[in-house]
C-alpha cells in the first residue's frame, strides 16, 4: 500500500506540500499540484480521512437532514444528494429528524459538531423565525429545503405548495366535481397548512361551501389515506372526488375505495401531489401534480458545496419551484 512518502518521492516534493494539496489549504503552484495528484493516482494512494479531518478541522462532508426515510420521494432526494456529494468527493452524512421541530434542531447541531462543511435541512416543522434564529447560532452554512424564506443570508429551496394543491383542485373542478374530499398532510407542518389552505381557497372561489366532514388529517403514509376513505364511507359522506395531499395517501385511498367496491374514476376520482414513481404504475394510474424534487435537490446540493468552499454566492436567497399537472387514469368527469 502506497504511503505519503511514496507520493513525495514520485512527485519530487516535500511531505508538507503533499499535505497542502490533499487538504486543499495553503499556496501550491498549479504545476506542483498536478504533479502530486498524478503521483497519487499512479500509486493508488488514498489519504487518511481521519488525519485530514484533524488537519483541516473539517470532516470533508456535507450533512443532510430528512424528516423520515420512508417513501420513494425521500429516496429520490437522497439519491440525488448522494450523487452530488460523491461527484464533489465529499462524504454525505444523513440524519432523520423524526418529523419534529426538536429533531430538526438537534440534528443540525449534531452535524455541526461532526465538522460538516455545510448542512442541508429538509424542514417541515421549525417555523421560519426559528430557522432564522437557528442559522444565527451556526458556524457552518445552512441550506433549507422545503421552504422559501426571503431573508438575506438564509438560503432556501422550496416548492410553491399552494400552487401545486390549487392545480390539483382546479383539475377536479374543471371536471365538474363539486363534492371534493381532502386528505390533508399533517397540519402542524408548513407543507400541510399551505396545501390545505389552497384546497379551501379553491372551494371558496368556486362557490362551494367548505364541509369539515369531507376532510381528514393524515400523516403522509398510505395507511392514513386508507383510513380516511374508511371514515368517509362509514360516516356516509357524499363525495365524487378526493384530493390527497401526497401520492402515498392517494394510493392508500385508492386501495380502500377498491375494497369497498367503488370504481376509480367512474365512482370517485382521485388525485395526489408529488408524482412518486409508483403513481404511474398503480391501477388505475394516479393523476397527480409533479414536483421537480430532483432539480431542487441538485440545485441545493450545488449551492451547499459552493458555500462549503466559501465561494461568493449571488444574493438570491429563496429558490421557488412550480408543480405541473400530470393527468392519468384516476380522474374523470363527474357523472352527477
mmCIF file of C-alpha atoms in Angstrom, residues 4-334:
data_model
loop_
_atom_site.group_PDB
_atom_site.id
_atom_site.type_symbol
_atom_site.label_atom_id
_atom_site.label_comp_id
_atom_site.label_asym_id
_atom_site.label_seq_id
_atom_site.Cartn_x
_atom_site.Cartn_y
_atom_site.Cartn_z
ATOM 1 C CA UNK A 4 2.533 9.683 1.629
ATOM 2 C CA UNK A 5 6.325 9.282 1.484
ATOM 3 C CA UNK A 6 5.949 7.348 -1.775
ATOM 4 C CA UNK A 7 3.910 10.231 -3.192
ATOM 5 C CA UNK A 8 6.577 12.727 -2.089
ATOM 6 C CA UNK A 9 9.281 10.712 -3.847
ATOM 7 C CA UNK A 10 7.262 10.238 -7.056
ATOM 8 C CA UNK A 11 6.265 13.906 -7.280
ATOM 9 C CA UNK A 12 9.628 15.237 -6.128
ATOM 10 C CA UNK A 13 8.140 17.420 -3.394
ATOM 11 C CA UNK A 14 8.105 17.627 0.387
ATOM 12 C CA UNK A 15 5.609 15.965 2.698
ATOM 13 C CA UNK A 16 4.265 19.406 3.651
ATOM 14 C CA UNK A 17 3.497 20.167 0.001
ATOM 15 C CA UNK A 18 1.634 16.875 -0.454
ATOM 16 C CA UNK A 19 -0.368 17.628 2.700
ATOM 17 C CA UNK A 20 -1.311 21.068 1.381
ATOM 18 C CA UNK A 21 -2.551 19.518 -1.864
ATOM 19 C CA UNK A 22 -4.532 16.820 -0.058
ATOM 20 C CA UNK A 23 -6.082 19.218 2.442
ATOM 21 C CA UNK A 24 -6.605 21.964 -0.152
ATOM 22 C CA UNK A 25 -5.035 24.645 2.019
ATOM 23 C CA UNK A 26 -2.025 26.853 1.601
ATOM 24 C CA UNK A 27 -0.493 28.028 -1.659
ATOM 25 C CA UNK A 28 0.746 25.448 -4.147
ATOM 26 C CA UNK A 29 1.713 26.104 -7.772
ATOM 27 C CA UNK A 30 -0.698 24.544 -10.266
ATOM 28 C CA UNK A 31 2.082 22.510 -11.894
ATOM 29 C CA UNK A 32 3.130 21.159 -8.491
ATOM 30 C CA UNK A 33 -0.464 20.357 -7.554
ATOM 31 C CA UNK A 34 -0.938 18.429 -10.797
ATOM 32 C CA UNK A 35 2.280 16.501 -10.227
ATOM 33 C CA UNK A 36 1.142 15.465 -6.745
ATOM 34 C CA UNK A 37 -2.315 14.449 -7.970
ATOM 35 C CA UNK A 38 -0.827 12.420 -10.820
ATOM 36 C CA UNK A 39 1.531 10.666 -8.406
ATOM 37 C CA UNK A 40 -1.341 9.845 -6.061
ATOM 38 C CA UNK A 41 -3.358 8.413 -8.937
ATOM 39 C CA UNK A 42 -0.463 6.380 -10.328
ATOM 40 C CA UNK A 43 0.342 4.926 -6.900
ATOM 41 C CA UNK A 44 -3.286 4.398 -5.905
ATOM 42 C CA UNK A 45 -2.679 6.453 -2.785
ATOM 43 C CA UNK A 46 -5.730 7.110 -0.587
ATOM 44 C CA UNK A 47 -5.382 9.862 2.048
ATOM 45 C CA UNK A 48 -6.261 9.035 5.645
ATOM 46 C CA UNK A 49 -9.694 10.590 6.154
ATOM 47 C CA UNK A 50 -9.287 10.916 9.922
ATOM 48 C CA UNK A 51 -5.916 12.603 9.543
ATOM 49 C CA UNK A 52 -7.415 15.015 7.011
ATOM 50 C CA UNK A 53 -10.226 15.895 9.395
ATOM 51 C CA UNK A 54 -7.789 16.630 12.199
ATOM 52 C CA UNK A 55 -5.517 18.689 9.961
ATOM 53 C CA UNK A 56 -8.279 20.801 8.426
ATOM 54 C CA UNK A 57 -10.795 20.821 11.294
ATOM 55 C CA UNK A 58 -13.269 19.528 8.719
ATOM 56 C CA UNK A 59 -14.784 16.116 8.002
ATOM 57 C CA UNK A 60 -14.888 16.967 4.266
ATOM 58 C CA UNK A 61 -18.587 16.189 4.461
ATOM 59 C CA UNK A 62 -21.950 17.802 3.946
ATOM 60 C CA UNK A 63 -24.918 16.920 6.113
ATOM 61 C CA UNK A 64 -28.470 16.119 5.032
ATOM 62 C CA UNK A 65 -31.406 16.001 7.442
ATOM 63 C CA UNK A 66 -34.653 14.348 6.325
ATOM 64 C CA UNK A 67 -37.946 14.201 8.243
ATOM 65 C CA UNK A 68 -38.202 10.463 7.558
ATOM 66 C CA UNK A 69 -36.557 7.773 5.457
ATOM 67 C CA UNK A 70 -39.729 6.038 4.222
ATOM 68 C CA UNK A 71 -41.135 6.655 0.761
ATOM 69 C CA UNK A 72 -39.725 6.951 -2.733
ATOM 70 C CA UNK A 73 -39.934 10.770 -2.578
ATOM 71 C CA UNK A 74 -37.167 10.914 0.021
ATOM 72 C CA UNK A 75 -35.362 8.069 -1.709
ATOM 73 C CA UNK A 76 -35.151 10.239 -4.829
ATOM 74 C CA UNK A 77 -33.929 13.197 -2.788
ATOM 75 C CA UNK A 78 -31.302 11.095 -1.013
ATOM 76 C CA UNK A 79 -30.074 9.561 -4.274
ATOM 77 C CA UNK A 80 -29.642 12.975 -5.896
ATOM 78 C CA UNK A 81 -27.847 14.379 -2.848
ATOM 79 C CA UNK A 82 -25.510 11.376 -2.677
ATOM 80 C CA UNK A 83 -24.621 11.768 -6.353
ATOM 81 C CA UNK A 84 -23.775 15.437 -5.882
ATOM 82 C CA UNK A 85 -21.640 14.799 -2.819
ATOM 83 C CA UNK A 86 -19.786 11.909 -4.443
ATOM 84 C CA UNK A 87 -19.050 13.980 -7.542
ATOM 85 C CA UNK A 88 -17.505 16.640 -5.282
ATOM 86 C CA UNK A 89 -15.533 13.933 -3.418
ATOM 87 C CA UNK A 90 -17.307 14.676 -0.165
ATOM 88 C CA UNK A 91 -18.964 12.365 2.326
ATOM 89 C CA UNK A 92 -22.729 12.713 2.779
ATOM 90 C CA UNK A 93 -23.864 12.383 6.406
ATOM 91 C CA UNK A 94 -27.608 11.722 6.669
ATOM 92 C CA UNK A 95 -29.839 12.087 9.734
ATOM 93 C CA UNK A 96 -33.533 11.545 10.478
ATOM 94 C CA UNK A 97 -35.322 14.386 12.307
ATOM 95 C CA UNK A 98 -38.251 12.064 13.135
ATOM 96 C CA UNK A 99 -40.808 14.580 11.873
ATOM 97 C CA UNK A 100 -40.402 17.034 14.734
ATOM 98 C CA UNK A 101 -39.126 20.558 15.296
ATOM 99 C CA UNK A 102 -36.922 19.337 18.139
ATOM 100 C CA UNK A 103 -35.484 16.636 15.887
ATOM 101 C CA UNK A 104 -34.651 19.164 13.177
ATOM 102 C CA UNK A 105 -32.851 21.454 15.592
ATOM 103 C CA UNK A 106 -30.881 18.749 17.384
ATOM 104 C CA UNK A 107 -29.846 17.106 14.097
ATOM 105 C CA UNK A 108 -28.455 20.403 12.785
ATOM 106 C CA UNK A 109 -26.466 20.927 15.971
ATOM 107 C CA UNK A 110 -25.132 17.371 15.914
ATOM 108 C CA UNK A 111 -23.985 17.650 12.297
ATOM 109 C CA UNK A 112 -22.218 20.904 13.118
ATOM 110 C CA UNK A 113 -20.392 19.112 15.940
ATOM 111 C CA UNK A 114 -19.375 16.459 13.381
ATOM 112 C CA UNK A 115 -17.486 19.214 11.487
ATOM 113 C CA UNK A 116 -19.669 19.182 8.387
ATOM 114 C CA UNK A 117 -18.712 21.840 5.850
ATOM 115 C CA UNK A 118 -22.374 22.633 5.118
ATOM 116 C CA UNK A 119 -25.759 21.321 6.234
ATOM 117 C CA UNK A 120 -28.941 20.771 4.216
ATOM 118 C CA UNK A 121 -32.124 20.637 6.281
ATOM 119 C CA UNK A 122 -35.443 19.427 4.866
ATOM 120 C CA UNK A 123 -37.677 21.290 7.283
ATOM 121 C CA UNK A 124 -41.323 20.540 7.929
ATOM 122 C CA UNK A 125 -41.789 21.754 11.474
ATOM 123 C CA UNK A 126 -39.483 24.598 12.519
ATOM 124 C CA UNK A 127 -41.074 27.996 11.917
ATOM 125 C CA UNK A 128 -39.373 30.487 9.620
ATOM 126 C CA UNK A 129 -38.438 32.556 12.663
ATOM 127 C CA UNK A 130 -36.985 29.507 14.412
ATOM 128 C CA UNK A 131 -34.931 28.722 11.304
ATOM 129 C CA UNK A 132 -33.563 32.268 11.245
ATOM 130 C CA UNK A 133 -32.608 32.001 14.913
ATOM 131 C CA UNK A 134 -31.008 28.587 14.354
ATOM 132 C CA UNK A 135 -28.984 29.931 11.436
ATOM 133 C CA UNK A 136 -27.612 32.714 13.656
ATOM 134 C CA UNK A 137 -26.132 30.145 16.067
ATOM 135 C CA UNK A 138 -24.252 28.165 13.408
ATOM 136 C CA UNK A 139 -20.669 28.441 12.250
ATOM 137 C CA UNK A 140 -21.320 26.383 9.093
ATOM 138 C CA UNK A 141 -23.585 27.235 6.126
ATOM 139 C CA UNK A 142 -27.199 26.074 6.311
ATOM 140 C CA UNK A 143 -29.320 25.333 3.225
ATOM 141 C CA UNK A 144 -33.025 24.836 3.891
ATOM 142 C CA UNK A 145 -35.173 22.565 1.731
ATOM 143 C CA UNK A 146 -38.982 22.617 1.540
ATOM 144 C CA UNK A 147 -39.157 26.353 2.340
ATOM 145 C CA UNK A 148 -38.909 29.668 0.538
ATOM 146 C CA UNK A 149 -37.735 32.278 3.038
ATOM 147 C CA UNK A 150 -36.921 35.772 1.816
ATOM 148 C CA UNK A 151 -34.046 36.613 4.131
ATOM 149 C CA UNK A 152 -30.557 37.772 3.168
ATOM 150 C CA UNK A 153 -28.006 35.147 4.187
ATOM 151 C CA UNK A 154 -30.614 32.398 4.580
ATOM 152 C CA UNK A 155 -30.620 30.049 1.596
ATOM 153 C CA UNK A 156 -33.842 28.137 0.932
ATOM 154 C CA UNK A 157 -35.279 25.898 -1.772
ATOM 155 C CA UNK A 158 -38.979 25.103 -1.835
ATOM 156 C CA UNK A 159 -41.998 24.189 -3.897
ATOM 157 C CA UNK A 160 -44.931 26.529 -4.384
ATOM 158 C CA UNK A 161 -47.125 24.348 -2.188
ATOM 159 C CA UNK A 162 -50.310 26.366 -2.611
ATOM 160 C CA UNK A 163 -49.868 26.488 -6.381
ATOM 161 C CA UNK A 164 -49.436 22.701 -6.504
ATOM 162 C CA UNK A 165 -52.533 21.996 -4.425
ATOM 163 C CA UNK A 166 -54.547 24.626 -6.309
ATOM 164 C CA UNK A 167 -53.537 22.993 -9.603
ATOM 165 C CA UNK A 168 -54.928 19.655 -8.423
ATOM 166 C CA UNK A 169 -58.154 21.287 -7.239
ATOM 167 C CA UNK A 170 -58.631 23.240 -10.469
ATOM 168 C CA UNK A 171 -58.299 19.969 -12.371
ATOM 169 C CA UNK A 172 -61.067 18.343 -10.312
ATOM 170 C CA UNK A 173 -63.294 21.416 -10.527
ATOM 171 C CA UNK A 174 -62.821 21.603 -14.301
ATOM 172 C CA UNK A 175 -64.054 18.011 -14.486
ATOM 173 C CA UNK A 176 -67.296 19.116 -12.812
ATOM 174 C CA UNK A 177 -66.680 17.816 -9.299
ATOM 175 C CA UNK A 178 -68.281 19.846 -6.501
ATOM 176 C CA UNK A 179 -68.119 17.293 -3.685
ATOM 177 C CA UNK A 180 -64.385 17.043 -3.165
ATOM 178 C CA UNK A 181 -62.928 15.377 -0.088
ATOM 179 C CA UNK A 182 -59.440 16.289 1.116
ATOM 180 C CA UNK A 183 -56.921 14.043 2.836
ATOM 181 C CA UNK A 184 -54.533 16.612 4.304
ATOM 182 C CA UNK A 185 -50.889 16.265 5.212
ATOM 183 C CA UNK A 186 -50.138 16.976 8.904
ATOM 184 C CA UNK A 187 -51.398 20.472 9.637
ATOM 185 C CA UNK A 188 -48.585 21.169 12.085
ATOM 186 C CA UNK A 189 -46.247 21.278 9.078
ATOM 187 C CA UNK A 190 -45.759 24.193 6.718
ATOM 188 C CA UNK A 191 -46.452 21.968 3.705
ATOM 189 C CA UNK A 192 -49.652 20.591 5.207
ATOM 190 C CA UNK A 193 -51.032 24.009 6.096
ATOM 191 C CA UNK A 194 -50.301 25.532 2.695
ATOM 192 C CA UNK A 195 -51.761 22.648 0.682
ATOM 193 C CA UNK A 196 -54.891 22.540 2.821
ATOM 194 C CA UNK A 197 -55.290 26.324 2.597
ATOM 195 C CA UNK A 198 -55.240 26.066 -1.203
ATOM 196 C CA UNK A 199 -57.954 23.380 -1.063
ATOM 197 C CA UNK A 200 -60.152 25.695 0.995
ATOM 198 C CA UNK A 201 -59.403 28.707 -1.212
ATOM 199 C CA UNK A 202 -60.328 26.849 -4.395
ATOM 200 C CA UNK A 203 -63.632 25.716 -2.883
ATOM 201 C CA UNK A 204 -64.411 29.302 -1.934
ATOM 202 C CA UNK A 205 -63.521 30.628 -5.388
ATOM 203 C CA UNK A 206 -65.803 28.029 -6.955
ATOM 204 C CA UNK A 207 -68.667 28.992 -4.631
ATOM 205 C CA UNK A 208 -68.633 25.614 -2.881
ATOM 206 C CA UNK A 209 -69.202 25.532 0.872
ATOM 207 C CA UNK A 210 -66.400 24.032 2.950
ATOM 208 C CA UNK A 211 -67.543 20.817 4.677
ATOM 209 C CA UNK A 212 -65.363 19.619 7.539
ATOM 210 C CA UNK A 213 -66.949 16.157 7.186
ATOM 211 C CA UNK A 214 -65.101 15.832 3.885
ATOM 212 C CA UNK A 215 -61.675 16.407 5.446
ATOM 213 C CA UNK A 216 -59.224 14.103 7.166
ATOM 214 C CA UNK A 217 -55.796 14.924 8.569
ATOM 215 C CA UNK A 218 -53.403 12.180 7.525
ATOM 216 C CA UNK A 219 -49.734 11.539 8.250
ATOM 217 C CA UNK A 220 -48.447 11.286 4.652
ATOM 218 C CA UNK A 221 -48.416 7.482 4.816
ATOM 219 C CA UNK A 222 -50.581 5.088 2.776
ATOM 220 C CA UNK A 223 -52.324 3.798 5.886
ATOM 221 C CA UNK A 224 -53.792 7.212 6.665
ATOM 222 C CA UNK A 225 -55.132 7.567 3.122
ATOM 223 C CA UNK A 226 -56.826 4.213 3.569
ATOM 224 C CA UNK A 227 -58.200 5.239 6.981
ATOM 225 C CA UNK A 228 -59.553 8.494 5.559
ATOM 226 C CA UNK A 229 -61.696 6.722 2.964
ATOM 227 C CA UNK A 230 -62.962 4.240 5.550
ATOM 228 C CA UNK A 231 -64.021 7.170 7.743
ATOM 229 C CA UNK A 232 -65.747 8.990 4.869
ATOM 230 C CA UNK A 233 -67.661 5.898 3.790
ATOM 231 C CA UNK A 234 -68.629 4.755 7.286
ATOM 232 C CA UNK A 235 -69.970 8.240 8.004
ATOM 233 C CA UNK A 236 -71.847 8.118 4.677
ATOM 234 C CA UNK A 237 -70.165 11.271 3.382
ATOM 235 C CA UNK A 238 -71.090 12.170 -0.186
ATOM 236 C CA UNK A 239 -68.150 12.886 -2.484
ATOM 237 C CA UNK A 240 -67.194 12.308 -6.111
ATOM 238 C CA UNK A 241 -63.500 13.156 -5.882
ATOM 239 C CA UNK A 242 -60.603 13.085 -3.440
ATOM 240 C CA UNK A 243 -57.619 15.411 -3.236
ATOM 241 C CA UNK A 244 -54.908 13.581 -1.311
ATOM 242 C CA UNK A 245 -52.115 15.960 -0.349
ATOM 243 C CA UNK A 246 -49.436 13.453 -1.268
ATOM 244 C CA UNK A 247 -49.268 10.395 -3.507
ATOM 245 C CA UNK A 248 -48.812 7.828 -0.747
ATOM 246 C CA UNK A 249 -52.097 8.846 0.872
ATOM 247 C CA UNK A 250 -53.752 8.853 -2.561
ATOM 248 C CA UNK A 251 -52.612 5.266 -3.160
ATOM 249 C CA UNK A 252 -53.922 4.218 0.250
ATOM 250 C CA UNK A 253 -57.247 5.894 -0.539
ATOM 251 C CA UNK A 254 -57.477 4.035 -3.853
ATOM 252 C CA UNK A 255 -56.948 0.727 -2.076
ATOM 253 C CA UNK A 256 -59.815 1.433 0.328
ATOM 254 C CA UNK A 257 -62.147 2.533 -2.484
ATOM 255 C CA UNK A 258 -61.389 -0.716 -4.307
ATOM 256 C CA UNK A 259 -62.112 -2.811 -1.220
ATOM 257 C CA UNK A 260 -65.450 -1.041 -0.769
ATOM 258 C CA UNK A 261 -66.405 -1.850 -4.347
ATOM 259 C CA UNK A 262 -66.087 1.661 -5.751
ATOM 260 C CA UNK A 263 -64.635 2.183 -9.207
ATOM 261 C CA UNK A 264 -61.912 4.733 -9.941
ATOM 262 C CA UNK A 265 -62.587 7.097 -11.661
ATOM 263 C CA UNK A 266 -66.179 6.117 -12.571
ATOM 264 C CA UNK A 267 -67.433 6.437 -8.987
ATOM 265 C CA UNK A 268 -64.673 8.520 -7.407
ATOM 266 C CA UNK A 269 -61.799 10.477 -8.956
ATOM 267 C CA UNK A 270 -58.526 10.587 -7.015
ATOM 268 C CA UNK A 271 -55.585 12.951 -7.413
ATOM 269 C CA UNK A 272 -52.362 13.225 -5.421
ATOM 270 C CA UNK A 273 -49.368 15.545 -5.215
ATOM 271 C CA UNK A 274 -45.619 14.772 -5.697
ATOM 272 C CA UNK A 275 -45.608 12.326 -8.661
ATOM 273 C CA UNK A 276 -43.803 9.488 -6.942
ATOM 274 C CA UNK A 277 -42.671 6.642 -9.250
ATOM 275 C CA UNK A 278 -45.480 4.369 -8.003
ATOM 276 C CA UNK A 279 -48.098 6.845 -9.259
ATOM 277 C CA UNK A 280 -47.501 5.882 -12.886
ATOM 278 C CA UNK A 281 -47.792 2.146 -12.138
ATOM 279 C CA UNK A 282 -50.855 1.951 -9.895
ATOM 280 C CA UNK A 283 -54.092 0.560 -11.341
ATOM 281 C CA UNK A 284 -55.546 2.864 -12.447
ATOM 282 C CA UNK A 285 -52.509 5.110 -12.804
ATOM 283 C CA UNK A 286 -52.668 8.091 -10.461
ATOM 284 C CA UNK A 287 -53.262 11.639 -11.638
ATOM 285 C CA UNK A 288 -51.004 13.931 -9.648
ATOM 286 C CA UNK A 289 -49.052 17.168 -9.539
ATOM 287 C CA UNK A 290 -45.398 16.596 -10.311
ATOM 288 C CA UNK A 291 -42.860 18.431 -8.154
ATOM 289 C CA UNK A 292 -39.294 18.685 -9.526
ATOM 290 C CA UNK A 293 -37.611 17.142 -6.486
ATOM 291 C CA UNK A 294 -34.550 16.030 -8.472
ATOM 292 C CA UNK A 295 -33.868 19.528 -9.799
ATOM 293 C CA UNK A 296 -34.483 21.153 -6.421
ATOM 294 C CA UNK A 297 -32.092 18.740 -4.716
ATOM 295 C CA UNK A 298 -29.446 19.120 -7.427
ATOM 296 C CA UNK A 299 -29.560 22.915 -7.115
ATOM 297 C CA UNK A 300 -29.493 22.796 -3.307
ATOM 298 C CA UNK A 301 -26.505 20.423 -3.233
ATOM 299 C CA UNK A 302 -24.598 22.616 -5.689
ATOM 300 C CA UNK A 303 -25.188 25.660 -3.502
ATOM 301 C CA UNK A 304 -24.240 23.772 -0.325
ATOM 302 C CA UNK A 305 -20.967 22.709 -1.953
ATOM 303 C CA UNK A 306 -20.244 26.274 -3.072
ATOM 304 C CA UNK A 307 -20.924 27.547 0.438
ATOM 305 C CA UNK A 308 -18.707 24.814 1.869
ATOM 306 C CA UNK A 309 -15.868 26.044 -0.338
ATOM 307 C CA UNK A 310 -16.574 29.626 0.796
ATOM 308 C CA UNK A 311 -17.255 30.723 -2.775
ATOM 309 C CA UNK A 312 -19.006 34.022 -3.485
ATOM 310 C CA UNK A 313 -22.742 33.441 -3.805
ATOM 311 C CA UNK A 314 -25.275 35.644 -5.565
ATOM 312 C CA UNK A 315 -27.865 37.204 -3.274
ATOM 313 C CA UNK A 316 -30.751 35.012 -4.466
ATOM 314 C CA UNK A 317 -31.917 33.505 -1.189
ATOM 315 C CA UNK A 318 -35.278 31.848 -1.944
ATOM 316 C CA UNK A 319 -35.441 29.405 -4.853
ATOM 317 C CA UNK A 320 -39.013 28.519 -5.901
ATOM 318 C CA UNK A 321 -40.220 25.565 -7.968
ATOM 319 C CA UNK A 322 -43.662 25.124 -9.555
ATOM 320 C CA UNK A 323 -45.742 21.959 -9.789
ATOM 321 C CA UNK A 324 -47.038 20.524 -13.063
ATOM 322 C CA UNK A 325 -50.327 18.652 -13.547
ATOM 323 C CA UNK A 326 -49.944 15.046 -14.700
ATOM 324 C CA UNK A 327 -53.327 13.676 -15.777
ATOM 325 C CA UNK A 328 -53.517 9.903 -15.783
ATOM 326 C CA UNK A 329 -56.344 7.393 -15.351
ATOM 327 C CA UNK A 330 -57.598 8.097 -11.822
ATOM 328 C CA UNK A 331 -59.539 11.282 -12.654
ATOM 329 C CA UNK A 332 -62.510 11.763 -14.970
ATOM 330 C CA UNK A 333 -65.567 13.976 -15.416
ATOM 331 C CA UNK A 334 -68.155 13.923 -12.644
#
